[in-house]
Amino acid sequence: MTDATLLTRHKEALGLFTERVHAIRPGQWDEPTPCTEWSVRDLVNHLAVEQLWVPPLLDGSSIDDVGDSLDGDQLGEDPVAVWDAAAAAARKAFAAPGALGRTVELSSGPSSARAYCSQMTADAVVHAWDLARAIGADERLPKPLVDLTRSEVEPYIGDLAGTGLFAEPVEPPSGADEQTRLLALLGRRV
């Protein structure tokens, strides 16, 4: 996949999640999600915090440099505006000239920014489905995003359940489509 295609997929994934964030009704922020420990607000906060990490990491900051400044609820009084700003900053940081050629320090160790962008894209895709399920929005995921996510997670799927971020894979129903198979791989029951 070219850098341009990866940046397009990243933008599409954030756009998909953004559509769901803008569809949240006032009474839904405390509703449960398929991520059993997270409410809608917790899920949006998780994705917003991930996006807030992107600019400093791509600028060469370490996890220690950022410290605990992004811990806890970052959504404040206007969660939609915080999400929009965080997503825009992440898109801009990944799209900066030479950004995908950099190395970033993640909690798992050094990583190429390109791999980091791919991971962030896949996470946004899966959590867009989680958010859609939680708020009763359209759960369909575009095929190019399903394909990217599947190719991203398959090499390390065995390690994901141990992180606590994803449940153990489940058996997809007979004749399941690509999206359903991807979600089952990540422990989602459709």
PDB file of N, CA, C and O in Angstrom, residues 20-86:
ATOM      1  N   ARG A  20     -20.103   8.972  13.423  1.00  0.00           N
ATOM      2  CA  ARG A  20     -20.771   8.338  14.570  1.00  0.00           C
ATOM      3  C   ARG A  20     -20.760   9.265  15.783  1.00  0.00           C
ATOM      4  O   ARG A  20     -21.744   9.350  16.505  1.00  0.00           O
ATOM      5  N   VAL A  21     -19.652   9.961  16.016  1.00  0.00           N
ATOM      6  CA  VAL A  21     -19.586  10.893  17.151  1.00  0.00           C
ATOM      7  C   VAL A  21     -20.646  11.979  16.993  1.00  0.00           C
ATOM      8  O   VAL A  21     -21.344  12.328  17.955  1.00  0.00           O
ATOM      9  N   HIS A  22     -20.801  12.490  15.790  1.00  0.00           N
ATOM     10  CA  HIS A  22     -21.779  13.545  15.553  1.00  0.00           C
ATOM     11  C   HIS A  22     -23.221  13.030  15.632  1.00  0.00           C
ATOM     12  O   HIS A  22     -24.144  13.832  15.750  1.00  0.00           O
ATOM     13  N   ALA A  23     -23.400  11.715  15.602  1.00  0.00           N
ATOM     14  CA  ALA A  23     -24.743  11.127  15.693  1.00  0.00           C
ATOM     15  C   ALA A  23     -25.150  10.804  17.135  1.00  0.00           C
ATOM     16  O   ALA A  23     -26.295  10.421  17.374  1.00  0.00           O
ATOM     17  N   ILE A  24     -24.219  10.955  18.082  1.00  0.00           N
ATOM     18  CA  ILE A  24     -24.540  10.640  19.478  1.00  0.00           C
ATOM     19  C   ILE A  24     -25.566  11.648  19.997  1.00  0.00           C
ATOM     20  O   ILE A  24     -25.360  12.854  19.915  1.00  0.00           O
ATOM     21  N   ARG A  25     -26.645  11.117  20.521  1.00  0.00           N
ATOM     22  CA  ARG A  25     -27.668  11.988  21.121  1.00  0.00           C
ATOM     23  C   ARG A  25     -27.298  12.277  22.574  1.00  0.00           C
ATOM     24  O   ARG A  25     -26.584  11.482  23.200  1.00  0.00           O
ATOM     25  N   PRO A  26     -27.775  13.393  23.118  1.00  0.00           N
ATOM     26  CA  PRO A  26     -27.371  13.792  24.470  1.00  0.00           C
ATOM     27  C   PRO A  26     -27.501  12.701  25.537  1.00  0.00           C
ATOM     28  O   PRO A  26     -26.638  12.567  26.395  1.00  0.00           O
ATOM     29  N   GLY A  27     -28.522  11.896  25.480  1.00  0.00           N
ATOM     30  CA  GLY A  27     -28.716  10.863  26.499  1.00  0.00           C
ATOM     31  C   GLY A  27     -27.921   9.597  26.288  1.00  0.00           C
ATOM     32  O   GLY A  27     -28.045   8.653  27.072  1.00  0.00           O
ATOM     33  N   GLN A  28     -27.085   9.534  25.255  1.00  0.00           N
ATOM     34  CA  GLN A  28     -26.379   8.294  24.926  1.00  0.00           C
ATOM     35  C   GLN A  28     -24.943   8.224  25.442  1.00  0.00           C
ATOM     36  O   GLN A  28     -24.320   7.173  25.352  1.00  0.00           O
ATOM     37  N   TRP A  29     -24.412   9.279  25.986  1.00  0.00           N
ATOM     38  CA  TRP A  29     -22.996   9.300  26.375  1.00  0.00           C
ATOM     39  C   TRP A  29     -22.652   8.264  27.447  1.00  0.00           C
ATOM     40  O   TRP A  29     -21.508   7.790  27.503  1.00  0.00           O
ATOM     41  N   ASP A  30     -23.611   7.875  28.275  1.00  0.00           N
ATOM     42  CA  ASP A  30     -23.344   6.895  29.330  1.00  0.00           C
ATOM     43  C   ASP A  30     -23.791   5.485  28.958  1.00  0.00           C
ATOM     44  O   ASP A  30     -23.686   4.565  29.770  1.00  0.00           O
ATOM     45  N   GLU A  31     -24.278   5.312  27.726  1.00  0.00           N
ATOM     46  CA  GLU A  31     -24.734   3.991  27.273  1.00  0.00           C
ATOM     47  C   GLU A  31     -23.549   3.029  27.143  1.00  0.00           C
ATOM     48  O   GLU A  31     -22.423   3.444  26.853  1.00  0.00           O
ATOM     49  N   PRO A  32     -23.800   1.714  27.319  1.00  0.00           N
ATOM     50  CA  PRO A  32     -22.729   0.726  27.163  1.00  0.00           C
ATOM     51  C   PRO A  32     -22.352   0.543  25.688  1.00  0.00           C
ATOM     52  O   PRO A  32     -23.130   0.884  24.793  1.00  0.00           O
ATOM     53  N   THR A  33     -21.168   0.016  25.470  1.00  0.00           N
ATOM     54  CA  THR A  33     -20.676  -0.298  24.126  1.00  0.00           C
ATOM     55  C   THR A  33     -20.289  -1.779  24.079  1.00  0.00           C
ATOM     56  O   THR A  33     -20.212  -2.424  25.127  1.00  0.00           O
ATOM     57  N   PRO A  34     -19.989  -2.307  22.900  1.00  0.00           N
ATOM     58  CA  PRO A  34     -19.483  -3.685  22.834  1.00  0.00           C
ATOM     59  C   PRO A  34     -18.155  -3.863  23.579  1.00  0.00           C
ATOM     60  O   PRO A  34     -17.781  -4.988  23.901  1.00  0.00           O
ATOM     61  N   CYS A  35     -17.449  -2.770  23.849  1.00  0.00           N
ATOM     62  CA  CYS A  35     -16.248  -2.817  24.684  1.00  0.00           C
ATOM     63  C   CYS A  35     -16.753  -2.800  26.122  1.00  0.00           C
ATOM     64  O   CYS A  35     -17.087  -1.739  26.655  1.00  0.00           O
ATOM     65  N   THR A  36     -16.838  -3.962  26.743  1.00  0.00           N
ATOM     66  CA  THR A  36     -17.622  -4.150  27.960  1.00  0.00           C
ATOM     67  C   THR A  36     -17.283  -3.204  29.102  1.00  0.00           C
ATOM     68  O   THR A  36     -18.127  -2.940  29.947  1.00  0.00           O
ATOM     69  N   GLU A  37     -16.092  -2.690  29.141  1.00  0.00           N
ATOM     70  CA  GLU A  37     -15.714  -1.801  30.239  1.00  0.00           C
ATOM     71  C   GLU A  37     -15.968  -0.325  29.917  1.00  0.00           C
ATOM     72  O   GLU A  37     -15.735   0.534  30.768  1.00  0.00           O
ATOM     73  N   TRP A  38     -16.403  -0.024  28.698  1.00  0.00           N
ATOM     74  CA  TRP A  38     -16.489   1.367  28.258  1.00  0.00           C
ATOM     75  C   TRP A  38     -17.910   1.800  27.926  1.00  0.00           C
ATOM     76  O   TRP A  38     -18.641   1.093  27.228  1.00  0.00           O
ATOM     77  N   SER A  39     -18.237   2.992  28.370  1.00  0.00           N
ATOM     78  CA  SER A  39     -19.459   3.660  27.926  1.00  0.00           C
ATOM     79  C   SER A  39     -19.156   4.340  26.593  1.00  0.00           C
ATOM     80  O   SER A  39     -18.000   4.361  26.132  1.00  0.00           O
ATOM     81  N   VAL A  40     -20.170   4.934  25.991  1.00  0.00           N
ATOM     82  CA  VAL A  40     -19.964   5.699  24.759  1.00  0.00           C
ATOM     83  C   VAL A  40     -18.917   6.788  25.006  1.00  0.00           C
ATOM     84  O   VAL A  40     -17.992   6.972  24.206  1.00  0.00           O
ATOM     85  N   ARG A  41     -19.038   7.508  26.116  1.00  0.00           N
ATOM     86  CA  ARG A  41     -18.074   8.569  26.423  1.00  0.00           C
ATOM     87  C   ARG A  41     -16.664   7.992  26.568  1.00  0.00           C
ATOM     88  O   ARG A  41     -15.690   8.567  26.070  1.00  0.00           O
ATOM     89  N   ASP A  42     -16.532   6.863  27.271  1.00  0.00           N
ATOM     90  CA  ASP A  42     -15.217   6.233  27.434  1.00  0.00           C
ATOM     91  C   ASP A  42     -14.612   5.862  26.085  1.00  0.00           C
ATOM     92  O   ASP A  42     -13.410   6.047  25.867  1.00  0.00           O
ATOM     93  N   LEU A  43     -15.437   5.325  25.201  1.00  0.00           N
ATOM     94  CA  LEU A  43     -14.959   4.919  23.878  1.00  0.00           C
ATOM     95  C   LEU A  43     -14.491   6.130  23.071  1.00  0.00           C
ATOM     96  O   LEU A  43     -13.403   6.104  22.477  1.00  0.00           O
ATOM     97  N   VAL A  44     -15.288   7.188  23.056  1.00  0.00           N
ATOM     98  CA  VAL A  44     -14.891   8.392  22.322  1.00  0.00           C
ATOM     99  C   VAL A  44     -13.642   8.993  22.945  1.00  0.00           C
ATOM    100  O   VAL A  44     -12.720   9.424  22.236  1.00  0.00           O
ATOM    101  N   ASN A  45     -13.562   8.989  24.272  1.00  0.00           N
ATOM    102  CA  ASN A  45     -12.367   9.506  24.933  1.00  0.00           C
ATOM    103  C   ASN A  45     -11.132   8.692  24.537  1.00  0.00           C
ATOM    104  O   ASN A  45     -10.071   9.256  24.255  1.00  0.00           O
ATOM    105  N   HIS A  46     -11.267   7.364  24.517  1.00  0.00           N
ATOM    106  CA  HIS A  46     -10.153   6.498  24.120  1.00  0.00           C
ATOM    107  C   HIS A  46      -9.624   6.893  22.740  1.00  0.00           C
ATOM    108  O   HIS A  46      -8.423   7.072  22.562  1.00  0.00           O
ATOM    109  N   LEU A  47     -10.529   7.035  21.778  1.00  0.00           N
ATOM    110  CA  LEU A  47     -10.099   7.393  20.419  1.00  0.00           C
ATOM    111  C   LEU A  47      -9.542   8.808  20.368  1.00  0.00           C
ATOM    112  O   LEU A  47      -8.556   9.071  19.663  1.00  0.00           O
ATOM    113  N   ALA A  48     -10.148   9.736  21.108  1.00  0.00           N
ATOM    114  CA  ALA A  48      -9.646  11.117  21.122  1.00  0.00           C
ATOM    115  C   ALA A  48      -8.235  11.159  21.704  1.00  0.00           C
ATOM    116  O   ALA A  48      -7.341  11.810  21.146  1.00  0.00           O
ATOM    117  N   VAL A  49      -8.016  10.459  22.796  1.00  0.00           N
ATOM    118  CA  VAL A  49      -6.684  10.436  23.408  1.00  0.00           C
ATOM    119  C   VAL A  49      -5.669   9.826  22.444  1.00  0.00           C
ATOM    120  O   VAL A  49      -4.546  10.340  22.305  1.00  0.00           O
ATOM    121  N   GLU A  50      -6.043   8.752  21.759  1.00  0.00           N
ATOM    122  CA  GLU A  50      -5.129   8.177  20.766  1.00  0.00           C
ATOM    123  C   GLU A  50      -4.726   9.218  19.731  1.00  0.00           C
ATOM    124  O   GLU A  50      -3.559   9.293  19.343  1.00  0.00           O
ATOM    125  N   GLN A  51      -5.691  10.008  19.272  1.00  0.00           N
ATOM    126  CA  GLN A  51      -5.380  11.035  18.266  1.00  0.00           C
ATOM    127  C   GLN A  51      -4.513  12.143  18.872  1.00  0.00           C
ATOM    128  O   GLN A  51      -3.633  12.683  18.201  1.00  0.00           O
ATOM    129  N   LEU A  52      -4.750  12.477  20.127  1.00  0.00           N
ATOM    130  CA  LEU A  52      -3.964  13.527  20.775  1.00  0.00           C
ATOM    131  C   LEU A  52      -2.500  13.127  20.945  1.00  0.00           C
ATOM    132  O   LEU A  52      -1.617  13.990  20.996  1.00  0.00           O
ATOM    133  N   TRP A  53      -2.222  11.835  21.006  1.00  0.00           N
ATOM    134  CA  TRP A  53      -0.845  11.340  21.094  1.00  0.00           C
ATOM    135  C   TRP A  53      -0.081  11.512  19.781  1.00  0.00           C
ATOM    136  O   TRP A  53       1.152  11.612  19.783  1.00  0.00           O
ATOM    137  N   VAL A  54      -0.779  11.510  18.660  1.00  0.00           N
ATOM    138  CA  VAL A  54      -0.101  11.474  17.356  1.00  0.00           C
ATOM    139  C   VAL A  54       0.848  12.653  17.148  1.00  0.00           C
ATOM    140  O   VAL A  54       2.034  12.433  16.826  1.00  0.00           O
ATOM    141  N   PRO A  55       0.408  13.917  17.273  1.00  0.00           N
ATOM    142  CA  PRO A  55       1.343  15.018  16.988  1.00  0.00           C
ATOM    143  C   PRO A  55       2.627  14.991  17.821  1.00  0.00           C
ATOM    144  O   PRO A  55       3.723  15.091  17.238  1.00  0.00           O
ATOM    145  N   PRO A  56       2.551  14.813  19.149  1.00  0.00           N
ATOM    146  CA  PRO A  56       3.820  14.812  19.879  1.00  0.00           C
ATOM    147  C   PRO A  56       4.716  13.629  19.525  1.00  0.00           C
ATOM    148  O   PRO A  56       5.942  13.787  19.422  1.00  0.00           O
ATOM    149  N   LEU A  57       4.138  12.449  19.321  1.00  0.00           N
ATOM    150  CA  LEU A  57       4.964  11.292  18.975  1.00  0.00           C
ATOM    151  C   LEU A  57       5.638  11.481  17.620  1.00  0.00           C
ATOM    152  O   LEU A  57       6.815  11.149  17.449  1.00  0.00           O
ATOM    153  N   LEU A  58       4.900  12.013  16.646  1.00  0.00           N
ATOM    154  CA  LEU A  58       5.499  12.241  15.326  1.00  0.00           C
ATOM    155  C   LEU A  58       6.525  13.368  15.352  1.00  0.00           C
ATOM    156  O   LEU A  58       7.414  13.421  14.503  1.00  0.00           O
ATOM    157  N   ASP A  59       6.417  14.248  16.332  1.00  0.00           N
ATOM    158  CA  ASP A  59       7.401  15.326  16.479  1.00  0.00           C
ATOM    159  C   ASP A  59       8.622  14.889  17.278  1.00  0.00           C
ATOM    160  O   ASP A  59       9.496  15.702  17.557  1.00  0.00           O
ATOM    161  N   GLY A  60       8.668  13.617  17.680  1.00  0.00           N
ATOM    162  CA  GLY A  60       9.845  13.088  18.361  1.00  0.00           C
ATOM    163  C   GLY A  60       9.741  13.000  19.864  1.00  0.00           C
ATOM    164  O   GLY A  60      10.693  12.590  20.530  1.00  0.00           O
ATOM    165  N   SER A  61       8.608  13.377  20.440  1.00  0.00           N
ATOM    166  CA  SER A  61       8.445  13.256  21.891  1.00  0.00           C
ATOM    167  C   SER A  61       8.358  11.791  22.281  1.00  0.00           C
ATOM    168  O   SER A  61       7.869  10.955  21.516  1.00  0.00           O
ATOM    169  N   SER A  62       8.808  11.510  23.475  1.00  0.00           N
ATOM    170  CA  SER A  62       8.684  10.155  24.009  1.00  0.00           C
ATOM    171  C   SER A  62       7.439  10.087  24.891  1.00  0.00           C
ATOM    172  O   SER A  62       6.842  11.111  25.239  1.00  0.00           O
ATOM    173  N   ILE A  63       7.093   8.884  25.282  1.00  0.00           N
ATOM    174  CA  ILE A  63       5.973   8.698  26.191  1.00  0.00           C
ATOM    175  C   ILE A  63       6.257   9.424  27.504  1.00  0.00           C
ATOM    176  O   ILE A  63       5.376  10.051  28.080  1.00  0.00           O
ATOM    177  N   ASP A  64       7.509   9.365  27.953  1.00  0.00           N
ATOM    178  CA  ASP A  64       7.878  10.066  29.185  1.00  0.00           C
ATOM    179  C   ASP A  64       7.739  11.578  29.029  1.00  0.00           C
ATOM    180  O   ASP A  64       7.366  12.265  29.982  1.00  0.00           O
ATOM    181  N   ASP A  65       8.047  12.103  27.837  1.00  0.00           N
ATOM    182  CA  ASP A  65       7.903  13.542  27.608  1.00  0.00           C
ATOM    183  C   ASP A  65       6.445  13.977  27.773  1.00  0.00           C
ATOM    184  O   ASP A  65       6.160  15.022  28.345  1.00  0.00           O
ATOM    185  N   VAL A  66       5.536  13.190  27.250  1.00  0.00           N
ATOM    186  CA  VAL A  66       4.104  13.514  27.333  1.00  0.00           C
ATOM    187  C   VAL A  66       3.599  13.271  28.755  1.00  0.00           C
ATOM    188  O   VAL A  66       2.728  13.996  29.241  1.00  0.00           O
ATOM    189  N   GLY A  67       4.164  12.261  29.402  1.00  0.00           N
ATOM    190  CA  GLY A  67       3.807  11.965  30.787  1.00  0.00           C
ATOM    191  C   GLY A  67       2.349  11.602  30.936  1.00  0.00           C
ATOM    192  O   GLY A  67       1.778  10.908  30.095  1.00  0.00           O
ATOM    193  N   ASP A  68       1.733  12.109  31.987  1.00  0.00           N
ATOM    194  CA  ASP A  68       0.338  11.775  32.264  1.00  0.00           C
ATOM    195  C   ASP A  68      -0.622  12.865  31.787  1.00  0.00           C
ATOM    196  O   ASP A  68      -1.793  12.865  32.162  1.00  0.00           O
ATOM    197  N   SER A  69      -0.138  13.758  30.935  1.00  0.00           N
ATOM    198  CA  SER A  69      -0.976  14.880  30.498  1.00  0.00           C
ATOM    199  C   SER A  69      -2.199  14.451  29.694  1.00  0.00           C
ATOM    200  O   SER A  69      -3.161  15.213  29.587  1.00  0.00           O
ATOM    201  N   LEU A  70      -2.188  13.254  29.142  1.00  0.00           N
ATOM    202  CA  LEU A  70      -3.328  12.772  28.365  1.00  0.00           C
ATOM    203  C   LEU A  70      -4.097  11.669  29.087  1.00  0.00           C
ATOM    204  O   LEU A  70      -4.947  11.010  28.493  1.00  0.00           O
ATOM    205  N   ASP A  71      -3.815  11.483  30.364  1.00  0.00           N
ATOM    206  CA  ASP A  71      -4.543  10.495  31.153  1.00  0.00           C
ATOM    207  C   ASP A  71      -5.937  11.024  31.487  1.00  0.00           C
ATOM    208  O   ASP A  71      -6.159  12.232  31.541  1.00  0.00           O
ATOM    209  N   GLY A  72      -6.841  10.107  31.733  1.00  0.00           N
ATOM    210  CA  GLY A  72      -8.179  10.477  32.185  1.00  0.00           C
ATOM    211  C   GLY A  72      -9.057  11.011  31.073  1.00  0.00           C
ATOM    212  O   GLY A  72      -8.743  10.912  29.885  1.00  0.00           O
ATOM    213  N   ASP A  73     -10.166  11.582  31.481  1.00  0.00           N
ATOM    214  CA  ASP A  73     -11.153  12.102  30.539  1.00  0.00           C
ATOM    215  C   ASP A  73     -10.656  13.414  29.950  1.00  0.00           C
ATOM    216  O   ASP A  73     -10.476  14.395  30.672  1.00  0.00           O
ATOM    217  N   GLN A  74     -10.462  13.424  28.651  1.00  0.00           N
ATOM    218  CA  GLN A  74     -10.003  14.622  27.941  1.00  0.00           C
ATOM    219  C   GLN A  74     -11.138  15.335  27.216  1.00  0.00           C
ATOM    220  O   GLN A  74     -10.921  16.369  26.591  1.00  0.00           O
ATOM    221  N   LEU A  75     -12.357  14.788  27.291  1.00  0.00           N
ATOM    222  CA  LEU A  75     -13.462  15.304  26.483  1.00  0.00           C
ATOM    223  C   LEU A  75     -14.098  16.581  27.029  1.00  0.00           C
ATOM    224  O   LEU A  75     -14.702  17.333  26.263  1.00  0.00           O
ATOM    225  N   GLY A  76     -13.995  16.805  28.318  1.00  0.00           N
ATOM    226  CA  GLY A  76     -14.524  18.030  28.900  1.00  0.00           C
ATOM    227  C   GLY A  76     -16.006  18.245  28.648  1.00  0.00           C
ATOM    228  O   GLY A  76     -16.780  17.296  28.529  1.00  0.00           O
ATOM    229  N   GLU A  77     -16.373  19.514  28.542  1.00  0.00           N
ATOM    230  CA  GLU A  77     -17.785  19.898  28.395  1.00  0.00           C
ATOM    231  C   GLU A  77     -18.304  19.763  26.962  1.00  0.00           C
ATOM    232  O   GLU A  77     -19.508  19.757  26.750  1.00  0.00           O
ATOM    233  N   ASP A  78     -17.403  19.710  25.996  1.00  0.00           N
ATOM    234  CA  ASP A  78     -17.825  19.627  24.589  1.00  0.00           C
ATOM    235  C   ASP A  78     -17.092  18.480  23.904  1.00  0.00           C
ATOM    236  O   ASP A  78     -16.147  18.683  23.138  1.00  0.00           O
ATOM    237  N   PRO A  79     -17.514  17.230  24.184  1.00  0.00           N
ATOM    238  CA  PRO A  79     -16.788  16.072  23.662  1.00  0.00           C
ATOM    239  C   PRO A  79     -16.710  16.022  22.142  1.00  0.00           C
ATOM    240  O   PRO A  79     -15.708  15.573  21.586  1.00  0.00           O
ATOM    241  N   VAL A  80     -17.734  16.484  21.461  1.00  0.00           N
ATOM    242  CA  VAL A  80     -17.713  16.445  19.995  1.00  0.00           C
ATOM    243  C   VAL A  80     -16.620  17.381  19.461  1.00  0.00           C
ATOM    244  O   VAL A  80     -15.852  17.006  18.570  1.00  0.00           O
ATOM    245  N   ALA A  81     -16.519  18.580  20.018  1.00  0.00           N
ATOM    246  CA  ALA A  81     -15.491  19.530  19.584  1.00  0.00           C
ATOM    247  C   ALA A  81     -14.089  19.007  19.894  1.00  0.00           C
ATOM    248  O   ALA A  81     -13.163  19.169  19.085  1.00  0.00           O
ATOM    249  N   VAL A  82     -13.934  18.368  21.056  1.00  0.00           N
ATOM    250  CA  VAL A  82     -12.624  17.802  21.407  1.00  0.00           C
ATOM    251  C   VAL A  82     -12.264  16.697  20.416  1.00  0.00           C
ATOM    252  O   VAL A  82     -11.135  16.637  19.916  1.00  0.00           O
ATOM    253  N   TRP A  83     -13.223  15.815  20.117  1.00  0.00           N
ATOM    254  CA  TRP A  83     -12.958  14.771  19.126  1.00  0.00           C
ATOM    255  C   TRP A  83     -12.561  15.389  17.786  1.00  0.00           C
ATOM    256  O   TRP A  83     -11.568  14.982  17.183  1.00  0.00           O
ATOM    257  N   ASP A  84     -13.347  16.350  17.301  1.00  0.00           N
ATOM    258  CA  ASP A  84     -13.066  16.958  15.995  1.00  0.00           C
ATOM    259  C   ASP A  84     -11.658  17.545  15.948  1.00  0.00           C
ATOM    260  O   ASP A  84     -10.924  17.360  14.970  1.00  0.00           O
ATOM    261  N   ALA A  85     -11.259  18.242  16.997  1.00  0.00           N
ATOM    262  CA  ALA A  85      -9.934  18.863  17.034  1.00  0.00           C
ATOM    263  C   ALA A  85      -8.834  17.804  17.096  1.00  0.00           C
ATOM    264  O   ALA A  85      -7.807  17.924  16.407  1.00  0.00           O
ATOM    265  N   ALA A  86      -9.040  16.767  17.890  1.00  0.00           N
ATOM    266  CA  ALA A  86      -8.039  15.703  18.009  1.00  0.00           C
ATOM    267  C   ALA A  86      -7.869  14.961  16.689  1.00  0.00           C
ATOM    268  O   ALA A  86      -6.737  14.688  16.253  1.00  0.00           O
TER     269      ALA A  86
END
